[in-house]
Amino acid sequence: MSTEIKDKAKATTTMGPKKFVFSFKEGDGKNKHLLGGKGANLCEMTQIGLNVPPGFVISTEACLSYLDHPGKDLPSGLMAEVKRQIAEVEKATGKRFGDPDNPLLVSVRSGSAMSMPGMMDTILNLGLNKKTLKGLIGQTQNERFSFDAYRRFIQLFGKVALGVPDEKFDEEFEIVKKAAGVKEDVALNASDLEDVSHRFLKVVEENTGQPFPDDEYEQLEIAIKAVFNSWMGKRAVDYRREFRITPSMANGTAVNVQTMVFGNMGNDSATGVGFTRDPGTGENVMFGEYLVNAQGEDVVAGIRTPKPVAEMAREMPQMYAQLEGLRQKLEQHYREVQDFEYTIEKQTLYCLQTRNGKMNTTAMVRTSIEMANAGLINKDEALLRIKPEMLDQLLYPRLDPKHKVEPLAQGLPASPGAASGHCVFDADRAEQLGRSGQKVILVREETKPEDIHGFFASQGILTSRGGKTSHAAVVARGMGKPCVAGAEGISVDVKLRQAVIGEKVLREGDYITIDGGTGMVYEGEVPTVEPEFSNDLKTLLSWADKVARLKVFANADTPDAARRAVEFGAMGIGLCRTERMFNDVDRLPIVIDMILADSLEDRQAALDRLEPIQRQDFKEVFKAMSPRPVTVRLLDPPIHEFLPNEDVVVAELTHLNHLKTTIDGVNNLYSSLRLIAAEQELKEKYPSPFTMGGADLVRQAITKKERMLKKIKELHEVNPMLGHRGVRLGLTYPEIYKMQIQAILEATAECQQEGIEIYPEIMVPQVCTAVELEHVKSYVDEIRERIEKERNIKLKFKFGSMIEVVRACMKAEKLAKVAEFFSFGTNDLTQATFSFSREDAENKFLPFYQQMNILLDNPFEVLDVGGVGKLMEITVQWGRRSRPDLKIGICGEQGGQPDSIKFCHHIGLDYVSCSGPRVPIARLAAAHAKLGEATYTYS
Ligand code: PEP
Ligand code: MG
């Protein structure tokens, strides 16, 4: 914007009445909050010299002022400003609003600061009435085109601004099509369309009780109000709630009034939508679809199947070259992939709108790499444009390439990923079934914005009409859900709740699978496979690792999990829960023997059998992670967790006792029979069903079960998570911890002696006082000394503490004198801080708390920075007072959650540790945390 214009705008704002209307030439292209995304862009596009049809924006402030006004009147002076702007547009186009000879027609569109695809309504061809229609016919010499424009306007205006149901118009339209004997709209001639317009005018009058407004300014005023009202429409409100769009992100919608240009003025006209790169793959090619002699809505609504843009290179080579030029200009200016709409009116290309393209993650990653490599953006920008959570999409399953299932139908691959579910044919049903926990695929002829709740509830979307830029495709891609669009072999019947594909009838509830990567549709559930990391993703994450200060470790408990964690890019293991190693079939019986042991000797005997197994596990984990650190946590859960449930044991005992009674009875009978028959004869006649050995076995089993039951009762605790677990268990049964420490240190010694570079760490859980730590440390020292002497080596490892008890936070300074590292166990620390049971809260009251906005997030998922975070912050400061180089990390679930990672970076942790598949997300989040540290705030 020129300084002069800026100054003028400022002056009007500060000195006179508030300025609500801005021409595209003057509006600040960066002020989306005021002008909406679309409006700001139109201003920016105009000001960088793109060929944009002239127009103006009515600000979001005007919208808020209108909605605030009890009588719903437009702010005073607004229509006068609008008239002045229309006069400017008239000057620029040489046309006049309402002129019967050379009429100016405009579009009226909504647009808020955040992109809400399809959320708001649009009116086209405004300004048409009986007089101007004649002018349009005279001007274009095209009656068909003019009546077509008129009937479109009446329908859109009737629906959007006057609330007349779409079906009323559709019914009339069908009557005319039938009478004319045509299937496609394009086959209707001028007089058919004239008939349609008359019928539509009647529809409006019948449904509103008023004639259709003819005055162009009255039309404009009604349209502006309708757009403002749509901000509070159900669809828009639902969308904002679902995506948590707060007033600070978008407040009110702007209205864009713009000169109409027509792609349906003949075969030298066209309309299209495009992406500057392929939004499915990220490939640097022009992507999109167009229709010759058509209006924009035809492409988006999927009414006619559009052609791929590559065909334009043959069909309209000059226009294609211009489009290519536009693509380059858009990317050079916005430095981001653009999703744009254009119209060619009699060989002149107009750019109607552009916005940042919504793409799936594969495409985001690829474009980040390629745009950075081409110097269009820098590496930091390449990282920042991808939300870490998006990488989740790359973890979506694909169809197993080895499957042999024949597809039922094929459509366009509109949004990648594979999904299976029960067919449903309307959005309400999808929502209903989805809520009840069922997996559903929403199957529609085409989707409309009012289907949005069905999208949320579905695993995937299948449509029988429309292209890759249809509503279904765009919305599904934005949500990262698989979508197959335009599967024309499917005929959907919503009333009968079924879809017919050739001979096959799919009824509601039938299971299908869709593959949004290939466009195939299958009957039943087709097996899926996990995706692999692409080279682009590897490159991106390697850039992230260079930027990030936080290291990203994985929580992994077995050698296999460790190997997988390395594939995800884990830089170490932050938590190896040793108890998970106990759960294997060959180990559990030994663990149970250990628990049931009544004497120290018996317990030691069981531990002696466990030690070599644990040692081998540790060695394999260390090797898999070499040369990365591995933090092994000593036994943590209450040991009753390894025993069966009391009810099960009681039931088994009852069975065994019945069996024993039966055996005793049969054996008694056998002995009694001996009294009446010779033994030899008895053996021949009645062989004993039970040997004495069998009876003994049953007795032994009963004794063992009884001991187990007794132990279960002994170990029973009212609050096991706050009971005999962690270090408390380790100190009361020191032989258990000593066995584990020995296994870790022996494995360490073996690796060191084999020349494998390893960094083991021994971590003690549930610590609340330094004295507990000192005790365990004394076991470690004793075992270390022995092994060092026996093997004549110096063992290298660290000793540290988990911080998951509030008291441990308060005593951090003291704990750090013994511990060389801390790891926040924020699952337990959250439980302890809130006094919410981590076992029960999430399915009892937490969802309600979130619904009521008592808590914004589930604190077991997203770190509660205000409470738990505060404790962590204090702990870090106090811990480092006594040990400045204290290594500190987090290994609770929140360690893989991007917002929590930002906080961990902020308080100076050294690493975060999370489950393997979340490691890539955490790596990117760690880079974001570093790049955003200067502006980071939290509350
Ligand atoms: C924790 O409490 O955060 C933790 C990692 O330990 P666990 O979940 O095993 O109790
Ligand atoms: Mg814990």
PDB file of N, CA, C and O and ligand atoms in Angstrom, residues 633 636 725 766 802 804 825 827-828 838, ligand 2:
ATOM      1  N   ARG A 633      14.988 -48.556  34.863  1.00  0.00           N
ATOM      2  CA  ARG A 633      14.337 -48.283  36.153  1.00  0.00           C
ATOM      3  C   ARG A 633      14.201 -49.587  36.940  1.00  0.00           C
ATOM      4  O   ARG A 633      13.779 -50.618  36.393  1.00  0.00           O
ATOM      5  N   ASP A 636       9.147 -51.266  39.836  1.00  0.00           N
ATOM      6  CA  ASP A 636       8.281 -50.193  40.348  1.00  0.00           C
ATOM      7  C   ASP A 636       6.895 -50.640  40.813  1.00  0.00           C
ATOM      8  O   ASP A 636       6.457 -50.243  41.884  1.00  0.00           O
ATOM      9  N   ARG A 725       5.177 -50.117  46.674  1.00  0.00           N
ATOM     10  CA  ARG A 725       5.720 -50.171  45.312  1.00  0.00           C
ATOM     11  C   ARG A 725       7.006 -49.354  45.259  1.00  0.00           C
ATOM     12  O   ARG A 725       7.379 -48.696  46.232  1.00  0.00           O
ATOM     13  N   GLN A 766       9.789 -43.741  42.586  1.00  0.00           N
ATOM     14  CA  GLN A 766       8.939 -43.399  43.741  1.00  0.00           C
ATOM     15  C   GLN A 766       9.695 -42.836  44.943  1.00  0.00           C
ATOM     16  O   GLN A 766       9.222 -42.915  46.074  1.00  0.00           O
ATOM     17  N   MET A 802      13.906 -41.065  39.874  1.00  0.00           N
ATOM     18  CA  MET A 802      12.699 -40.524  39.252  1.00  0.00           C
ATOM     19  C   MET A 802      12.155 -39.467  40.195  1.00  0.00           C
ATOM     20  O   MET A 802      12.351 -39.548  41.401  1.00  0.00           O
ATOM     21  N   GLU A 804       8.596 -38.268  40.968  1.00  0.00           N
ATOM     22  CA  GLU A 804       7.175 -38.479  40.698  1.00  0.00           C
ATOM     23  C   GLU A 804       6.350 -38.358  41.973  1.00  0.00           C
ATOM     24  O   GLU A 804       5.191 -38.757  42.029  1.00  0.00           O
ATOM     25  N   GLY A 825       8.649 -38.391  36.386  1.00  0.00           N
ATOM     26  CA  GLY A 825       7.592 -39.350  36.048  1.00  0.00           C
ATOM     27  C   GLY A 825       6.282 -38.603  36.194  1.00  0.00           C
ATOM     28  O   GLY A 825       5.646 -38.626  37.246  1.00  0.00           O
ATOM     29  N   ASN A 827       3.409 -39.037  35.004  1.00  0.00           N
ATOM     30  CA  ASN A 827       2.134 -39.751  35.188  1.00  0.00           C
ATOM     31  C   ASN A 827       1.808 -39.766  36.676  1.00  0.00           C
ATOM     32  O   ASN A 827       0.731 -39.354  37.107  1.00  0.00           O
ATOM     33  N   ASP A 828       2.779 -40.215  37.455  1.00  0.00           N
ATOM     34  CA  ASP A 828       2.550 -40.247  38.900  1.00  0.00           C
ATOM     35  C   ASP A 828       2.564 -38.850  39.506  1.00  0.00           C
ATOM     36  O   ASP A 828       1.797 -38.559  40.419  1.00  0.00           O
ATOM     37  N   ARG A 838      -4.804 -41.901  38.540  1.00  0.00           N
ATOM     38  CA  ARG A 838      -4.506 -42.043  37.111  1.00  0.00           C
ATOM     39  C   ARG A 838      -5.214 -43.247  36.511  1.00  0.00           C
ATOM     40  O   ARG A 838      -5.358 -43.360  35.306  1.00  0.00           O
TER      41      ARG A 838
HETATM   42 MG    MG B   2       5.562 -43.667  37.803  1.00  0.00          MG
END
